[in-house]
Amino acid sequence: MDAALHEEVQRDAFRLDVLQGLGLPQKSLPSRWLYDARGCELFERITTLPEYYPTRTETAILRKHAAEIARFCGPGSNLIEYGAGAGIKTQIVVGALESPRSYVPIDIAVGFLELTAARLRRQFAGLRVIPVIADFTADFSLPPRVLDGGRHVAFFPGSTLGNLSPQEAGLFLQRLSHHVGPQGAAIIGGDLHKDVDVLLAAYDDAAGITAQFNRNILARINRELGGQFSPCQFRHVARWNPLEAAVEMHLESPIDQVVGIGGKGFGFRRGETIHTESSRKYEIRGFSQFARRHGWRTLRLWTDARRRFAVFGLI
Ligand code: AVJ
């Protein structure tokens, strides 16, 4: 699919999700729509905030255990990354691998994907970089040339698995297992249970960047779907949901209001929210059991001294 067509298909999917999600009793939008160019930029800023410990903690874990992680992957392996990140984690892992065969970043944001591919080619001269445009939350196959020769290792850092519903996460793990084949492996980051105050602060920072990130989805509806939201008429809320073991982000309407989107009106009562993202937090055993039910065995575990975050080596 070419890039222009891809954008168009994405916009139609976005419109469908918005019209459907805002019609639900608990208004809700799939979190993947938070990540347009502006959203990615804001998320990058979140990762540097003092309250947002996950990125910093996971990066330190990868750095500290890079040699072991490389041994876990084995020589001549192919690293398949689901979601092309800003690069530092990738750089640590690829840089530690023994004669890697290829790096395959998969992302839905075409521009971001090309930038990532170009940077990796620059950083690792001679590395085969094969970008794949795909929505990794949906079913898709890898192009055959990705799969010729060597061991395949799926890399899914950031606890992004925790943004998927349990059902989606289960299907995702099964898909990974198909992608990498019977000799394959996976390296997956998972954010762990901890003090609720620490968790909530990470999703409601003092500088208000997470609030901007959350409200950007309303600005995106305005930009791409002709919506009439006043983003400042919605309050950013981070909540701990103990039943789901997840931090949820919501956008709360402080007033009764009606917002038009492409000729349709959506009513908000005062205090009503749009649920925009869930970030599930894991227990090490719970994660391993979940992975096991979806085709994986935990072979290795790397974590920080405070056990804030875990990186799982699965086969
Ligand atoms: C995309 C999973 C890395 O859930 O922690 C950060 C996204 N949302 N602050 C997370 C996010 C609000 C983040 N990950």
Coordinates of C-alpha atoms and ligand atoms in Angstrom, one line a residue:
M1 CA 0.0 0.0 0.0
D2 CA 1.4 3.5 -0.8
A3 CA 1.7 6.1 1.8
A4 CA -1.2 8.4 0.6
L5 CA -3.6 5.5 0.4
H6 CA -2.5 4.4 3.8
E7 CA -3.3 7.8 5.3
E8 CA -6.7 7.8 3.7
V9 CA -7.5 4.3 5.0
Q10 CA -6.3 5.5 8.5
R11 CA -8.5 8.5 8.4
D12 CA -11.6 6.4 7.6
A13 CA -10.7 4.1 10.4
F14 CA -10.2 7.0 12.8
R15 CA -13.6 8.5 11.8
L16 CA -15.4 5.2 12.4
D17 CA -13.7 4.7 15.8
V18 CA -14.6 8.3 16.9
L19 CA -18.2 8.1 15.8
Q20 CA -18.7 4.7 17.4
G21 CA -16.7 5.4 20.6
L22 CA -18.4 8.7 21.4
G23 CA -21.7 6.9 21.0
L24 CA -21.0 4.5 23.8
P25 CA -22.5 4.9 27.3
Q26 CA -18.9 5.2 28.6
K27 CA -17.4 7.3 25.8
S28 CA -14.1 5.8 24.8
L29 CA -11.5 6.2 22.0
P30 CA -8.9 3.6 21.1
S31 CA -5.6 4.9 22.5
R32 CA -3.7 4.3 19.3
W33 CA -5.2 7.5 17.9
L34 CA -3.3 9.5 20.5
Y35 CA -0.1 8.9 18.4
D36 CA -0.2 11.2 15.5
A37 CA 2.9 13.3 14.7
R38 CA 2.0 15.8 17.5
G39 CA 1.1 13.0 19.9
C40 CA 4.4 11.2 19.3
E41 CA 6.2 14.4 19.9
L42 CA 4.4 15.0 23.2
F43 CA 4.9 11.4 24.2
E44 CA 8.7 11.8 23.6
R45 CA 8.5 14.7 26.0
I46 CA 6.6 12.6 28.6
T47 CA 9.4 10.1 28.5
T48 CA 11.8 12.7 29.9
L49 CA 9.6 13.9 32.7
P50 CA 10.8 13.3 36.3
E51 CA 7.5 11.6 37.2
Y52 CA 7.4 9.3 34.2
Y53 CA 9.7 6.5 35.4
P54 CA 9.0 3.7 32.9
T55 CA 11.2 4.8 29.9
R56 CA 14.1 5.7 32.1
T57 CA 13.9 2.5 34.1
E58 CA 13.5 0.2 31.1
T59 CA 16.4 1.9 29.3
A60 CA 18.6 1.4 32.3
I61 CA 17.6 -2.3 32.5
L62 CA 18.4 -2.8 28.8
R63 CA 21.7 -1.0 29.2
K64 CA 22.8 -2.9 32.3
H65 CA 21.8 -6.3 30.8
A66 CA 22.6 -5.6 27.1
A67 CA 25.2 -8.4 26.9
E68 CA 22.9 -11.0 28.4
I69 CA 20.0 -9.9 26.2
A70 CA 22.3 -10.2 23.2
R71 CA 23.2 -13.8 24.3
F72 CA 19.5 -14.5 24.7
C73 CA 18.9 -13.4 21.1
G74 CA 21.9 -15.3 19.8
P75 CA 24.3 -14.5 16.9
G76 CA 23.0 -13.5 13.5
S77 CA 19.5 -12.8 14.7
N78 CA 16.8 -10.6 13.2
L79 CA 15.2 -8.0 15.5
I80 CA 11.6 -7.2 14.7
E81 CA 10.4 -4.1 16.6
Y82 CA 6.6 -3.6 17.0
G83 CA 6.2 0.2 17.0
A84 CA 9.3 2.2 15.9
G85 CA 10.3 4.0 19.0
A86 CA 12.5 7.1 19.3
G87 CA 15.5 4.9 19.1
I88 CA 17.5 4.7 22.2
K89 CA 16.3 1.3 23.4
T90 CA 16.6 -0.1 19.9
Q91 CA 20.1 1.4 19.7
I92 CA 21.1 -0.4 22.9
V93 CA 19.8 -3.8 21.9
V94 CA 20.9 -3.7 18.2
G95 CA 24.3 -2.3 19.3
A96 CA 24.8 -5.2 21.7
L97 CA 23.8 -8.0 19.3
E98 CA 26.4 -10.2 17.8
S99 CA 26.4 -9.8 14.0
P100 CA 22.7 -9.0 13.6
R101 CA 21.2 -10.0 10.2
S102 CA 18.4 -7.4 10.1
Y103 CA 16.3 -4.8 12.0
V104 CA 12.6 -4.7 11.1
P105 CA 10.7 -1.7 12.5
I106 CA 6.9 -2.0 12.2
D107 CA 4.9 1.2 12.6
I108 CA 1.6 2.8 11.4
A109 CA 3.2 6.3 11.3
V110 CA 4.9 6.2 7.9
G111 CA 7.0 9.4 8.4
F112 CA 8.3 8.3 11.7
L113 CA 9.1 4.8 10.4
E114 CA 11.2 6.2 7.6
L115 CA 13.1 8.4 10.0
T116 CA 13.8 5.5 12.3
A117 CA 14.9 3.3 9.3
A118 CA 17.3 6.0 8.0
R119 CA 18.8 6.6 11.5
L120 CA 19.4 2.9 12.1
R121 CA 21.1 2.6 8.7
R122 CA 23.3 5.5 9.6
Q123 CA 24.1 4.2 13.1
F124 CA 24.8 0.6 12.0
A125 CA 26.4 0.6 8.6
G126 CA 25.8 -2.7 6.8
L127 CA 22.7 -3.6 8.9
R128 CA 19.8 -4.7 6.7
V129 CA 16.9 -2.4 7.8
I130 CA 13.5 -3.4 6.5
P131 CA 10.7 -1.0 7.6
V132 CA 7.1 -2.5 7.5
I133 CA 4.1 -0.2 7.5
A134 CA 1.4 -1.9 9.6
D135 CA -0.9 -1.5 12.5
F136 CA 0.5 -4.0 14.9
T137 CA -2.7 -4.1 16.9
A138 CA -4.4 -5.7 13.9
D139 CA -3.7 -9.0 12.2
F140 CA -1.0 -8.7 9.5
S141 CA 1.8 -10.9 8.0
L142 CA 5.4 -10.0 7.6
P143 CA 6.8 -9.8 4.1
P144 CA 8.6 -13.0 3.2
R145 CA 12.0 -11.3 2.7
V146 CA 11.9 -10.4 6.4
L147 CA 11.7 -14.1 7.3
D148 CA 14.6 -15.6 5.3
G149 CA 17.3 -17.0 7.5
G150 CA 18.5 -16.5 11.0
R151 CA 16.6 -16.4 14.3
H152 CA 13.8 -13.9 14.7
V153 CA 13.3 -12.0 17.9
A154 CA 10.3 -9.8 18.5
F155 CA 11.1 -6.6 20.5
F156 CA 8.2 -4.9 22.2
P157 CA 9.4 -2.5 24.8
G158 CA 7.7 0.3 26.7
S159 CA 4.9 -1.7 28.3
T160 CA 2.9 -0.9 25.2
L161 CA 1.3 -4.4 25.6
G162 CA -0.4 -2.8 28.6
N163 CA -2.3 -0.4 26.4
L164 CA -4.1 -3.2 24.7
S165 CA -7.2 -4.9 26.2
P166 CA -6.4 -8.3 27.7
Q167 CA -8.1 -9.9 24.7
E168 CA -6.1 -7.8 22.2
A169 CA -2.9 -8.5 24.2
G170 CA -3.5 -12.2 24.1
L171 CA -4.0 -12.2 20.3
F172 CA -1.0 -9.9 19.9
L173 CA 1.2 -12.4 21.8
Q174 CA -0.1 -15.3 19.6
R175 CA 0.6 -13.2 16.5
L176 CA 4.2 -12.5 17.7
S177 CA 4.7 -16.2 18.2
H178 CA 3.5 -16.9 14.6
H179 CA 5.7 -14.1 13.2
V180 CA 9.0 -15.3 14.8
G181 CA 8.2 -19.1 14.3
P182 CA 9.1 -22.0 16.5
Q183 CA 12.7 -21.1 17.0
G184 CA 11.9 -17.5 17.6
A185 CA 12.0 -15.4 20.8
A186 CA 10.5 -12.2 22.2
I187 CA 11.7 -9.4 24.5
I188 CA 8.8 -7.6 26.1
G189 CA 8.7 -4.8 28.5
G190 CA 6.1 -4.7 31.3
D191 CA 5.5 -2.0 33.8
L192 CA 5.0 -3.5 37.3
H193 CA 2.5 -2.9 40.2
K194 CA 3.6 -0.2 42.6
D195 CA 2.4 2.5 44.9
V196 CA -0.7 4.2 43.4
D197 CA 0.7 7.7 44.0
V198 CA 3.8 6.9 42.0
L199 CA 1.6 5.5 39.2
L200 CA -0.8 8.4 39.1
A201 CA 2.0 11.0 39.2
A202 CA 3.5 9.3 36.1
Y203 CA 0.2 9.9 34.2
D204 CA -0.5 13.4 35.6
D205 CA 2.7 15.3 35.6
A206 CA 3.2 18.7 37.2
A207 CA 4.2 20.3 33.9
G208 CA 1.0 19.2 32.3
I209 CA 2.6 17.5 29.3
T210 CA 0.5 14.4 29.8
A211 CA -2.6 16.6 29.8
Q212 CA -1.6 18.1 26.5
F213 CA -0.9 14.6 25.1
N214 CA -4.3 13.5 26.1
R215 CA -6.1 16.6 24.8
N216 CA -4.3 16.3 21.5
I217 CA -6.7 13.5 20.5
L218 CA -9.5 16.2 20.5
A219 CA -7.4 18.5 18.5
R220 CA -6.8 15.6 16.1
I221 CA -10.5 15.0 15.7
N222 CA -10.8 18.8 14.9
R223 CA -8.0 18.6 12.4
E224 CA -8.8 15.4 10.6
L225 CA -12.5 15.0 11.0
G226 CA -13.8 18.6 11.2
G227 CA -14.7 18.3 14.9
Q228 CA -15.6 21.4 17.0
F229 CA -14.0 20.5 20.3
S230 CA -12.5 23.2 22.5
P231 CA -9.8 21.0 24.0
C232 CA -9.4 23.4 26.9
Q233 CA -13.1 22.6 27.8
F234 CA -11.9 19.1 28.8
R235 CA -9.9 18.2 31.9
H236 CA -7.2 15.6 31.9
V237 CA -7.8 12.9 34.5
A238 CA -5.6 10.0 35.5
R239 CA -7.3 7.2 37.5
W240 CA -6.3 3.9 39.0
N241 CA -8.7 1.1 38.1
P242 CA -8.0 -1.7 40.6
L243 CA -10.3 -4.2 38.8
E244 CA -8.3 -3.8 35.6
A245 CA -5.0 -3.1 37.4
A246 CA -4.6 -0.2 35.1
V247 CA -4.0 3.5 35.1
E248 CA -6.7 5.1 32.9
M249 CA -6.6 8.4 31.2
H250 CA -9.8 10.2 30.7
L251 CA -10.9 13.6 29.4
E252 CA -13.6 15.0 31.6
S253 CA -16.2 17.6 30.6
P254 CA -16.5 20.2 33.4
I255 CA -19.8 21.5 31.9
D256 CA -22.8 20.3 29.9
Q257 CA -21.9 20.7 26.3
V258 CA -22.6 19.5 22.8
V259 CA -19.8 19.0 20.3
G260 CA -20.3 18.7 16.6
I261 CA -18.2 16.3 14.5
G262 CA -18.9 16.1 10.7
G263 CA -22.6 17.1 11.1
K264 CA -23.3 14.9 14.1
G265 CA -23.7 16.3 17.7
F266 CA -22.3 14.6 20.7
G267 CA -23.7 15.6 24.1
F268 CA -21.6 15.7 27.3
R269 CA -23.0 16.0 30.7
R270 CA -21.0 17.8 33.4
G271 CA -18.5 15.3 34.8
E272 CA -18.9 12.9 31.9
T273 CA -15.6 11.5 30.6
I274 CA -14.0 10.0 27.4
H275 CA -11.8 7.1 28.3
T276 CA -8.7 7.5 26.1
E277 CA -6.1 5.0 27.4
S278 CA -5.5 2.2 29.8
S279 CA -2.0 1.3 31.0
R280 CA -2.1 -2.1 32.6
K281 CA 0.4 -2.8 35.4
Y282 CA 1.7 -6.3 35.8
E283 CA 2.9 -8.7 38.4
I284 CA 5.8 -10.9 37.3
R285 CA 3.9 -14.2 37.8
G286 CA 0.7 -12.8 36.3
F287 CA 2.6 -11.7 33.2
S288 CA 4.3 -15.0 32.8
Q289 CA 1.1 -16.9 33.2
F290 CA -0.7 -14.7 30.7
A291 CA 2.2 -15.1 28.2
R292 CA 2.1 -18.9 28.7
R293 CA -1.6 -19.0 27.9
H294 CA -0.7 -17.3 24.6
G295 CA 2.2 -19.4 23.4
W296 CA 5.2 -18.2 25.3
R297 CA 7.5 -19.4 28.1
T298 CA 9.4 -17.0 30.3
L299 CA 13.1 -17.9 30.0
R300 CA 14.7 -14.8 31.3
L301 CA 13.7 -11.8 33.4
W302 CA 15.6 -8.5 33.8
T303 CA 14.4 -5.9 36.2
D304 CA 15.6 -2.9 38.2
A305 CA 16.5 -2.9 41.9
R306 CA 13.2 -1.3 42.9
R307 CA 11.2 -3.7 40.7
R308 CA 9.4 -0.9 39.0
F309 CA 9.7 -2.4 35.5
A310 CA 10.5 -5.8 34.0
V311 CA 11.9 -7.0 30.7
F312 CA 10.8 -10.5 29.9
G313 CA 12.8 -12.9 27.6
L314 CA 10.3 -15.3 26.2
I315 CA 10.6 -18.3 24.0
Ligands
AVJ1 C1 2.8 4.0 25.2 C2 2.7 2.4 26.9 C3 4.6 3.7 26.7 O1 1.1 3.7 28.8 O2 2.8 4.4 29.8 C4 2.3 7.7 28.7 C5 1.8 5.8 27.0 N1 0.3 7.5 28.1 N2 1.6 8.6 29.4 C6 2.2 4.3 28.8 C7 1.5 6.9 27.9 C8 0.4 8.4 29.0 C9 2.7 4.8 27.5 N3 3.2 3.7 26.6

